[in-house]
XYZ file of C-alpha atoms in Angstrom:
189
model
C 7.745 -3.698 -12.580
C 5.598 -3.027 -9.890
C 4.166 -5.248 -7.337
C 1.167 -7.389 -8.038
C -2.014 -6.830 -5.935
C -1.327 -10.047 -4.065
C 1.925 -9.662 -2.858
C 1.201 -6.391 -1.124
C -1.793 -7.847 1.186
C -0.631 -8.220 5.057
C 0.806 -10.787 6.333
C -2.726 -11.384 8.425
C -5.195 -12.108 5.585
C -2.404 -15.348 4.675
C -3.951 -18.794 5.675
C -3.394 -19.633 8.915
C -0.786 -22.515 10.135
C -1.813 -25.471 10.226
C -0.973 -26.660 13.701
C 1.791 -29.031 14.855
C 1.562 -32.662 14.033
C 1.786 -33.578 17.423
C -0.339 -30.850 18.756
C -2.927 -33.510 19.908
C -0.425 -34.721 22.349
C -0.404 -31.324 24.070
C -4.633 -31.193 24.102
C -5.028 -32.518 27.932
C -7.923 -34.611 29.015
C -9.706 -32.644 31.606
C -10.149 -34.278 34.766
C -12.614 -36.874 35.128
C -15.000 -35.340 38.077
C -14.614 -31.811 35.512
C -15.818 -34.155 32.029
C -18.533 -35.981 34.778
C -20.005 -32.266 36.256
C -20.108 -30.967 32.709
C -21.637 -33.640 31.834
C -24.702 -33.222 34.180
C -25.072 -29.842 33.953
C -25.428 -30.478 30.027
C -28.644 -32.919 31.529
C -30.174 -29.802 33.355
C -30.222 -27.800 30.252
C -31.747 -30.515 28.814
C -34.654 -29.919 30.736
C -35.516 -26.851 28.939
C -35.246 -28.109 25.736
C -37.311 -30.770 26.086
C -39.531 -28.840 27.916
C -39.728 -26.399 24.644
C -39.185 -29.200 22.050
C -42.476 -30.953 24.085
C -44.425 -28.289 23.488
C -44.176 -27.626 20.109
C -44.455 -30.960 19.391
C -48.125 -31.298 21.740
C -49.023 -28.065 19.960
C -47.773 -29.027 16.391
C -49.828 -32.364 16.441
C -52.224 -30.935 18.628
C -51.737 -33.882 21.757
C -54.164 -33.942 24.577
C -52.408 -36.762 26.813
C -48.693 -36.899 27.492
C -48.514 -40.760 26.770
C -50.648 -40.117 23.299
C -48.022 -40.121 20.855
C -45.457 -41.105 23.398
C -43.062 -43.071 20.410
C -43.459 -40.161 17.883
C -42.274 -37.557 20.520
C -39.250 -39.840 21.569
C -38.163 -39.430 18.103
C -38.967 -35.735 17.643
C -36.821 -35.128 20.791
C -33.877 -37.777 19.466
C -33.967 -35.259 17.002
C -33.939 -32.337 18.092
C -31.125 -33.397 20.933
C -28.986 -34.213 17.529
C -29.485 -30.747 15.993
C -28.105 -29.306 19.534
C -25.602 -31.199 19.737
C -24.323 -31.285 16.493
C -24.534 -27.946 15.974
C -22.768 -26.512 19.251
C -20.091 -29.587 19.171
C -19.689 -28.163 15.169
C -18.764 -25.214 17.057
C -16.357 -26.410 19.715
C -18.554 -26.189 22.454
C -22.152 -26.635 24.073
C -23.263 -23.744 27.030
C -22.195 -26.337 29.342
C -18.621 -27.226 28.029
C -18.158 -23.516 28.275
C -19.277 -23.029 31.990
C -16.508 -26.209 32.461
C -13.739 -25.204 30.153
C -13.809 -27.327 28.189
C -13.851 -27.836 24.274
C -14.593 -31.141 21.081
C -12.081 -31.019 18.493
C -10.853 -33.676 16.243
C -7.542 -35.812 16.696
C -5.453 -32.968 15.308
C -6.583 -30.249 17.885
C -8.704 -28.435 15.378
C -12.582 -27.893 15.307
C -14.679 -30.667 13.884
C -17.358 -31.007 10.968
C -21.054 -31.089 11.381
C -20.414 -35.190 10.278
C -17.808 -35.969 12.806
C -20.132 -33.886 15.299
C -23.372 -35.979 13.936
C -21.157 -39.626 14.406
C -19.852 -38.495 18.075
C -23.768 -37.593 18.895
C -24.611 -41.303 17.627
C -22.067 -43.213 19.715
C -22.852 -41.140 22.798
C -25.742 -43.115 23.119
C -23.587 -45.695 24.202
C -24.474 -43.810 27.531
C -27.542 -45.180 27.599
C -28.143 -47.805 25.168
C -26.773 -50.913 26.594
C -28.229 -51.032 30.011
C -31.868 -49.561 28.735
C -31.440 -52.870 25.874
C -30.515 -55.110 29.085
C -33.283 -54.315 31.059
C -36.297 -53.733 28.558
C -37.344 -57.313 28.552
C -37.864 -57.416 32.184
C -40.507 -54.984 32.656
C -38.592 -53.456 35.894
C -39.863 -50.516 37.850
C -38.300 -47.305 37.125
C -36.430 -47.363 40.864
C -34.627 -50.282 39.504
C -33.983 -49.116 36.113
C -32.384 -46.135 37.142
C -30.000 -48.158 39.173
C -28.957 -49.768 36.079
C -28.605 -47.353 33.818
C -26.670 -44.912 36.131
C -24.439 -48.238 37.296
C -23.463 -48.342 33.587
C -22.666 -44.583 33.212
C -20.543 -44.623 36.158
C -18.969 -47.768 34.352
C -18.792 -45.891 31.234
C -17.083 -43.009 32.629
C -14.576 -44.904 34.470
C -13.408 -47.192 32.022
C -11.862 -44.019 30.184
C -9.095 -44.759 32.804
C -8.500 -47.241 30.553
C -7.796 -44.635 27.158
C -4.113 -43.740 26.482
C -5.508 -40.320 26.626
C -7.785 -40.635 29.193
C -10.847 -39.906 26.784
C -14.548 -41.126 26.131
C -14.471 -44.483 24.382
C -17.158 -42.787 22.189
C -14.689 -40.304 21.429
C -12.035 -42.272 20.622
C -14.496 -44.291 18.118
C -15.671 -40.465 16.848
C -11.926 -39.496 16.293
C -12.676 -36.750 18.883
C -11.087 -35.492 22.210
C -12.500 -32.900 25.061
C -9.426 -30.935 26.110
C -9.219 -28.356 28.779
C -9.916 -24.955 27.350
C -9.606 -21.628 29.316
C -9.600 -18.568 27.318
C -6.591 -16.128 28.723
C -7.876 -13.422 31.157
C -6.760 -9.696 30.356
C -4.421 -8.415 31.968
C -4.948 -6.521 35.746
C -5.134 -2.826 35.740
């Protein structure tokens, strides 16, 4: 009897592996200062997209004065930060995770889902939240608020010394880990 259709396909149209069980453990941490520079260099491209994301929101509801509609934009920009980020974390990485080498994937070492993506996005603002919900009572000038809330990202950055893995505590809560990631050069000629 011949050979059904199926058993004569090549080996590399089979489902890939799933990985190791303890692959994870093998996913390093990158460095802190690497994690910290991507980090701000994903603020700087931030820029632009709020810069864009302004515009067509002051063009969209047709605003004359930047502090007219000053709630309604903070939303709009909320989310449209959450569309990038879930999208390119969806993906493994954001422009500036690539420029750093460095990629999001779940607990297991494999990619993760737009919803894992969308609940790491949410407790990132961890960042930010605390020490802007400390300090909006007291009406302080933006010098001092800046202190604060860049005294509590240093804190937050540092106290993933504290991780058995050296991660984000907002990762850990995600179930996700940023691992060094270096695609291999070709070989010299």
């Amino acid at each position: 009897m011949p050979a059904s259709p199926i058993s004569r396909l090549p080996a590399a149209t089979e489902p890939a592996a799933a990985p190791h069980p303890d692959a994870a453990a093998f996913l390093g941490a990158p460095p802190l200062w690497r994690r910290m520079a991507c980090w701000l260099y994903e603020g700087m491209l931030m820029f632009g997209i709020v810069f864009i994301a302004g515009y067509l929101f002051g063009t969209l509801s047709q605003t004359r004065n930047a502090l007219d509609n000053r709630h309604a934009l903070q939303a709009f920009l909320f989310v449209v930060f959450g569309i990038y980020f879930t999208w390119f974390w969806a993906k493994g990485q954001t422009l500036a995770m690539k420029t750093w080498h460095i990629r999001i994937v779940g607990k297991d070492g494999r990619a993760i889902s737009q919803r894992r993506a969308l609940a790491r996005y949410a407790l990132s603002w961890l960042w930010f939240l605390p020490p802007l919900a400390a300090i909006a009572p007291f009406q302080l000038p933006a010098g001092e608020s800046a202190v604060i809330v860049l005294g509590w990202v240093a804190v937050w950055a540092l106290l993933s010394r504290f991780h058995p893995e050296r991660q984000f505590w907002h990762d850990a809560l995600a179930g996700t880990r940023l691992v060094h990631f270096q695609l291999p050069r070709p070989p010299r000629r």
